[in-house]
Short mmCIF file of N, CA, C and O in Angstrom, two decimals:
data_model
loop_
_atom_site.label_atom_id
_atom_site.label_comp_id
_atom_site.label_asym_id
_atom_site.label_seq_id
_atom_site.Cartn_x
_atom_site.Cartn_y
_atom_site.Cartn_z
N UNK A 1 109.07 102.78 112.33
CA UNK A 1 108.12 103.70 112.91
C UNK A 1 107.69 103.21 114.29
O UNK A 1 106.79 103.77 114.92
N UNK A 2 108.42 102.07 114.76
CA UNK A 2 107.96 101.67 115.82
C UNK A 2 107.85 103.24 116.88
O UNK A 2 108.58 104.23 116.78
N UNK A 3 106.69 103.03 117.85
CA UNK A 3 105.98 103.80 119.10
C UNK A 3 105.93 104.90 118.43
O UNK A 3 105.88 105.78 119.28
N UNK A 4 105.90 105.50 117.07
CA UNK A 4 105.39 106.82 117.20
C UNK A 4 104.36 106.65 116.46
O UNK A 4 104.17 105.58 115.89
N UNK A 5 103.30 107.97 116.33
CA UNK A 5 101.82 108.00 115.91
C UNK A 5 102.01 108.60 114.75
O UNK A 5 102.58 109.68 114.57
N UNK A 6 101.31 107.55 113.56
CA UNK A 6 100.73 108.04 112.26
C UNK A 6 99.79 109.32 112.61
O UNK A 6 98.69 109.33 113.17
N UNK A 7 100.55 110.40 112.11
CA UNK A 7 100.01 112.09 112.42
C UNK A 7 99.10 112.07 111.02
O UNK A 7 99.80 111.93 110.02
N UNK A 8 97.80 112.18 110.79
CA UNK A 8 96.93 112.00 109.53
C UNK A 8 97.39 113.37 109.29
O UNK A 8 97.83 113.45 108.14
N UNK A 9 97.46 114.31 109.83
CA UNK A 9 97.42 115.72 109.65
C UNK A 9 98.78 116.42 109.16
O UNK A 9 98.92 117.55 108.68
N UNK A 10 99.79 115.41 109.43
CA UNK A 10 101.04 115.57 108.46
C UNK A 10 101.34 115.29 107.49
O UNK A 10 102.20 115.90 106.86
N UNK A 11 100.57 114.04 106.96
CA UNK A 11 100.60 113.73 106.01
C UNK A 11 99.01 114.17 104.81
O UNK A 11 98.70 113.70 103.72
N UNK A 12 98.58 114.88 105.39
CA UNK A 12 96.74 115.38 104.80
C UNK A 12 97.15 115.84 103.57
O UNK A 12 96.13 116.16 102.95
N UNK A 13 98.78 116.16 102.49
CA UNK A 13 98.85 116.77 101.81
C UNK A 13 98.55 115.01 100.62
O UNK A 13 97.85 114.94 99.62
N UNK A 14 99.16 114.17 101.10
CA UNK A 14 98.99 113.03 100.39
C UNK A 14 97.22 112.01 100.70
O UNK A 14 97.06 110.95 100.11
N UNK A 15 96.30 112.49 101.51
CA UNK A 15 95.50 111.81 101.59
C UNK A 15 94.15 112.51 101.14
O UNK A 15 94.06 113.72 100.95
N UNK A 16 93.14 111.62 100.99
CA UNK A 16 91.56 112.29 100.86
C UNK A 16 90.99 111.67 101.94
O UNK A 16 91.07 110.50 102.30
N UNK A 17 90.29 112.81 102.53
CA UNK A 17 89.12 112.35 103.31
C UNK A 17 88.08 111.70 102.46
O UNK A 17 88.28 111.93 101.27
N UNK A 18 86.84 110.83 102.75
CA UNK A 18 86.19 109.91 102.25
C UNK A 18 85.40 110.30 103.27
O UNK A 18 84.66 111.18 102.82
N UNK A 19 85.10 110.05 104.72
CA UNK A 19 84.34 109.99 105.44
C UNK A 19 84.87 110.33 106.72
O UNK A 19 85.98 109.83 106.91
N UNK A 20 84.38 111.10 107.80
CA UNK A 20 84.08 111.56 108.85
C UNK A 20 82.83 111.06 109.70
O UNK A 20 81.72 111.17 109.18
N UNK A 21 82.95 110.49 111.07
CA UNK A 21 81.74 110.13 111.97
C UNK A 21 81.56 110.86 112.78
O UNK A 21 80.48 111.25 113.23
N UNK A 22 82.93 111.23 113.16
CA UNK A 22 83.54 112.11 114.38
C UNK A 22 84.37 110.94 115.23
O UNK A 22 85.39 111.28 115.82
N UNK A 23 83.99 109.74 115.29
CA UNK A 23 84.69 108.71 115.60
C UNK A 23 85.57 107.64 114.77
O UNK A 23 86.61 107.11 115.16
N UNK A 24 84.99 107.47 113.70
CA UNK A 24 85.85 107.44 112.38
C UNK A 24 86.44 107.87 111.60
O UNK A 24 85.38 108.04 110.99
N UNK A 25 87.27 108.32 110.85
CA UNK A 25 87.41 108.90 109.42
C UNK A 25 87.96 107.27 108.22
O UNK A 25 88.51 106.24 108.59
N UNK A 26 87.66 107.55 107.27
CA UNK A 26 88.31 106.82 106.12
C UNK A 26 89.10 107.57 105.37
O UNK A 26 88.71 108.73 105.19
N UNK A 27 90.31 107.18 104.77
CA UNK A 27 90.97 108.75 104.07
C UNK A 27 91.66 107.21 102.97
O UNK A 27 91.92 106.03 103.17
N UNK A 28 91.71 108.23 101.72
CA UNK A 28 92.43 107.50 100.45
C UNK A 28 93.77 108.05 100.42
O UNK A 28 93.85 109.27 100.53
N UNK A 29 95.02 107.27 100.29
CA UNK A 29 95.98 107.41 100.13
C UNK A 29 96.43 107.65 98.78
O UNK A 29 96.36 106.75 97.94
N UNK A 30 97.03 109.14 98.42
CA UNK A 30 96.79 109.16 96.83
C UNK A 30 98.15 109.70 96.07
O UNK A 30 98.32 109.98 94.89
N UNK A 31 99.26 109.76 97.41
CA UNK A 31 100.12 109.96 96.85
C UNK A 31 100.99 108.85 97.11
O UNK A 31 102.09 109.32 97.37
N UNK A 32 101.01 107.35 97.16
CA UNK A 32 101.69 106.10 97.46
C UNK A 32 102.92 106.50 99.02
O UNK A 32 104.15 106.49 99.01
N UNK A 33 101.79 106.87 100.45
CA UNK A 33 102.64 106.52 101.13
C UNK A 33 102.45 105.17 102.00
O UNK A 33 101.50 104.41 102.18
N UNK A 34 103.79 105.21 102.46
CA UNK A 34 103.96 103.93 103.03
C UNK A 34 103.43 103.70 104.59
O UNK A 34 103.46 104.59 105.45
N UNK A 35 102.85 102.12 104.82
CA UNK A 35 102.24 101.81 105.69
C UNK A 35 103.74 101.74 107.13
O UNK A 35 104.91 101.37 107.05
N UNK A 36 103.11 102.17 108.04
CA UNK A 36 103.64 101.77 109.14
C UNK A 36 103.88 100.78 109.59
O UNK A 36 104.86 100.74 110.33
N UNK A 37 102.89 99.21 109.29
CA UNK A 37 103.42 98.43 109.94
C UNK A 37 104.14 97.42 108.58
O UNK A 37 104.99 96.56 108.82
N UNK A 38 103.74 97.65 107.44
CA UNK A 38 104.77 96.66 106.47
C UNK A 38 105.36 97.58 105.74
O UNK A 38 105.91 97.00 104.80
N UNK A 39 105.57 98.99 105.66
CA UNK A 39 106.66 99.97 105.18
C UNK A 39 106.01 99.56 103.19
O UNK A 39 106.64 100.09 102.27
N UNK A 40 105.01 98.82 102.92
CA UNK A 40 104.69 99.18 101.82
C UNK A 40 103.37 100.31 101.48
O UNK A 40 102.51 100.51 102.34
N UNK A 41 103.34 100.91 100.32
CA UNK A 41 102.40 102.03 100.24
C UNK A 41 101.08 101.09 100.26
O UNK A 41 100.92 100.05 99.62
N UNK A 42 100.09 101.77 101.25
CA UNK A 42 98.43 101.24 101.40
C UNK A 42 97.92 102.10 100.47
O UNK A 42 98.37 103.08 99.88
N UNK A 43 96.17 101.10 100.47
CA UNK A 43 95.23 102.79 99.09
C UNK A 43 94.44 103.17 100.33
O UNK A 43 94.32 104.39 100.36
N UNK A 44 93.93 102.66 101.23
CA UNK A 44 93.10 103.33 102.12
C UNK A 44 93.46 102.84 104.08
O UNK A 44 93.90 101.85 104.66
N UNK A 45 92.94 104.28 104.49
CA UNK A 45 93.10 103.85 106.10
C UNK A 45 91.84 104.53 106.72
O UNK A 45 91.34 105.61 106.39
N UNK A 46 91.39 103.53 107.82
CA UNK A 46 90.35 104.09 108.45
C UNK A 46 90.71 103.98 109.87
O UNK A 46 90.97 102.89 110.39
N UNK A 47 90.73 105.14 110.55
CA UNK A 47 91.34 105.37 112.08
C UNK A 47 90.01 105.59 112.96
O UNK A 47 89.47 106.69 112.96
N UNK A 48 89.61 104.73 113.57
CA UNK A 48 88.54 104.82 114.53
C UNK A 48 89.31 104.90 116.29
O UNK A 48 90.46 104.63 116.64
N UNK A 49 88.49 105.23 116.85
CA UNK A 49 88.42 106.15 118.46
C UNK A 49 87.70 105.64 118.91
O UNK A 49 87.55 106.04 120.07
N UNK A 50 86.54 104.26 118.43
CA UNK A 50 85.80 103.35 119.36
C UNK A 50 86.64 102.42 120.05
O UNK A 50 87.81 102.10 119.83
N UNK A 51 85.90 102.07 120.85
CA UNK A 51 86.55 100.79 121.67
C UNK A 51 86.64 99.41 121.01
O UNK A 51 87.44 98.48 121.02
N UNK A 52 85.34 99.74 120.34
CA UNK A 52 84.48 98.21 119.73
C UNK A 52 84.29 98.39 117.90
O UNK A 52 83.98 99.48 117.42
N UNK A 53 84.43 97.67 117.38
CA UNK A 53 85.39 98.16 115.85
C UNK A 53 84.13 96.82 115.08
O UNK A 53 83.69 95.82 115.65
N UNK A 54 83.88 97.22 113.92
CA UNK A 54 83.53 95.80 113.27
C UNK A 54 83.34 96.24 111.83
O UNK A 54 82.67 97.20 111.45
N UNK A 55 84.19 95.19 110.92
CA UNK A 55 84.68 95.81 109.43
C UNK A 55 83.98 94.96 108.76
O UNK A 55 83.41 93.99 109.27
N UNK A 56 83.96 95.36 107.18
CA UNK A 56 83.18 94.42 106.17
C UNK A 56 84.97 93.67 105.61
O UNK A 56 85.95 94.38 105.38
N UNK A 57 84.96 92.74 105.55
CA UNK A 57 86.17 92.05 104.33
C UNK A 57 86.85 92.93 103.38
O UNK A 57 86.40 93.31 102.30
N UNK A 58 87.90 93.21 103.85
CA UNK A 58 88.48 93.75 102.59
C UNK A 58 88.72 93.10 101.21
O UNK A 58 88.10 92.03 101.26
N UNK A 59 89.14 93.19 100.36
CA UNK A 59 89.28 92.70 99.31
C UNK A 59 90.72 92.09 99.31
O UNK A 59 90.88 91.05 98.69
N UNK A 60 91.75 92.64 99.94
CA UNK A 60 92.92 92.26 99.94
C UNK A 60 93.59 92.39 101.62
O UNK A 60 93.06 92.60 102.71
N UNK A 61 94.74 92.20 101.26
CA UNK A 61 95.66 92.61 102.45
C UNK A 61 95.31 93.37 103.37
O UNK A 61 94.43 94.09 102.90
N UNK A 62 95.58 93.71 104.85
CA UNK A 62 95.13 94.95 105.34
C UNK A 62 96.64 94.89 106.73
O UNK A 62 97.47 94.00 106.91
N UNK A 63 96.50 95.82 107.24
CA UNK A 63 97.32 95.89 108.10
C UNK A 63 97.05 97.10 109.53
O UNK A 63 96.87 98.32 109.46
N UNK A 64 97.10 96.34 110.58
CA UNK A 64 96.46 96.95 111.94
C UNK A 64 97.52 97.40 112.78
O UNK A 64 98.43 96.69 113.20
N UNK A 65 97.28 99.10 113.12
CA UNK A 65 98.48 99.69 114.03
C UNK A 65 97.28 100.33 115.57
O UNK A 65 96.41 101.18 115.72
N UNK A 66 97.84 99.47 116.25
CA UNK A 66 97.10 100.06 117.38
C UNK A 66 98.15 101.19 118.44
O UNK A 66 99.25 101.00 118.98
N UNK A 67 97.32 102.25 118.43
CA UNK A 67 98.03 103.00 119.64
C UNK A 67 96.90 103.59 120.25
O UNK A 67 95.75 103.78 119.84
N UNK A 68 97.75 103.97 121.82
CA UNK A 68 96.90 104.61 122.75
C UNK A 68 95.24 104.70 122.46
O UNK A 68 94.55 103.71 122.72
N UNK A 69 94.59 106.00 121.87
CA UNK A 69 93.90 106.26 121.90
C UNK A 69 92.74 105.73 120.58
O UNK A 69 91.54 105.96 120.45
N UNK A 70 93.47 105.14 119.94
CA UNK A 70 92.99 104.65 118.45
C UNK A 70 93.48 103.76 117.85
O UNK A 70 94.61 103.37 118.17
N UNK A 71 92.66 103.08 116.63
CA UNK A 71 92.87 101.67 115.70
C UNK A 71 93.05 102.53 114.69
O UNK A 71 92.44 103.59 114.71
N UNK A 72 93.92 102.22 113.63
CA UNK A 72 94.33 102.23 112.31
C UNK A 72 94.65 100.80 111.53
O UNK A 72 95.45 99.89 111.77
N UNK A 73 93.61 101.01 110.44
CA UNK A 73 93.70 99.90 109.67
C UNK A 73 94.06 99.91 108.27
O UNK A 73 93.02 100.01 107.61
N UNK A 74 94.99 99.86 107.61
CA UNK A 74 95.73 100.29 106.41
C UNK A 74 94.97 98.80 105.26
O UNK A 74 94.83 97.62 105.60
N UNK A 75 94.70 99.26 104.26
CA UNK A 75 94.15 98.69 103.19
C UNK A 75 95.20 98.45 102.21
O UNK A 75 95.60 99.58 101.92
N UNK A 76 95.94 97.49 101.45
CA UNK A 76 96.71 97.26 100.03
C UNK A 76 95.74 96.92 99.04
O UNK A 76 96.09 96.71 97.88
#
């Protein structure tokens, strides 16, 4: 998947929204797709549009795809 953009909106048939900021969303991954940057299926991603980002510990694994305009952070 290298340089192209995780489209949330192509894939919206496999995810749940959780939360909306307008600068955040959190969405649950509920049909096992696979992460972009380790090609294994994540349970959650939260795509923020801030500049300045600050997370609580995940519990496990996580995995960070930065492009252009936004952070994506994939949860295992």
């Amino acid at each position: 998947m290298t340089g192209e953009v995780f489209d949330v909106h192509d894939h919206r048939h496999a995810l749940k929204l959780h939360r909306d900021t307008g600068e955040r969303e959190l969405w649950e991954n509920r049909k096992g797709l696979d992460c972009p940057a380790c090609e294994e299926p994540f349970a959650d991603l939260l795509v923020s549009e801030r500049r300045h980002n600050s997370f609580e510990r995940p519990d496990g694994r996580f995995c960070v795809v930065r492009e252009p305009d936004r952070l994506l952070v994939f949860s295992h």
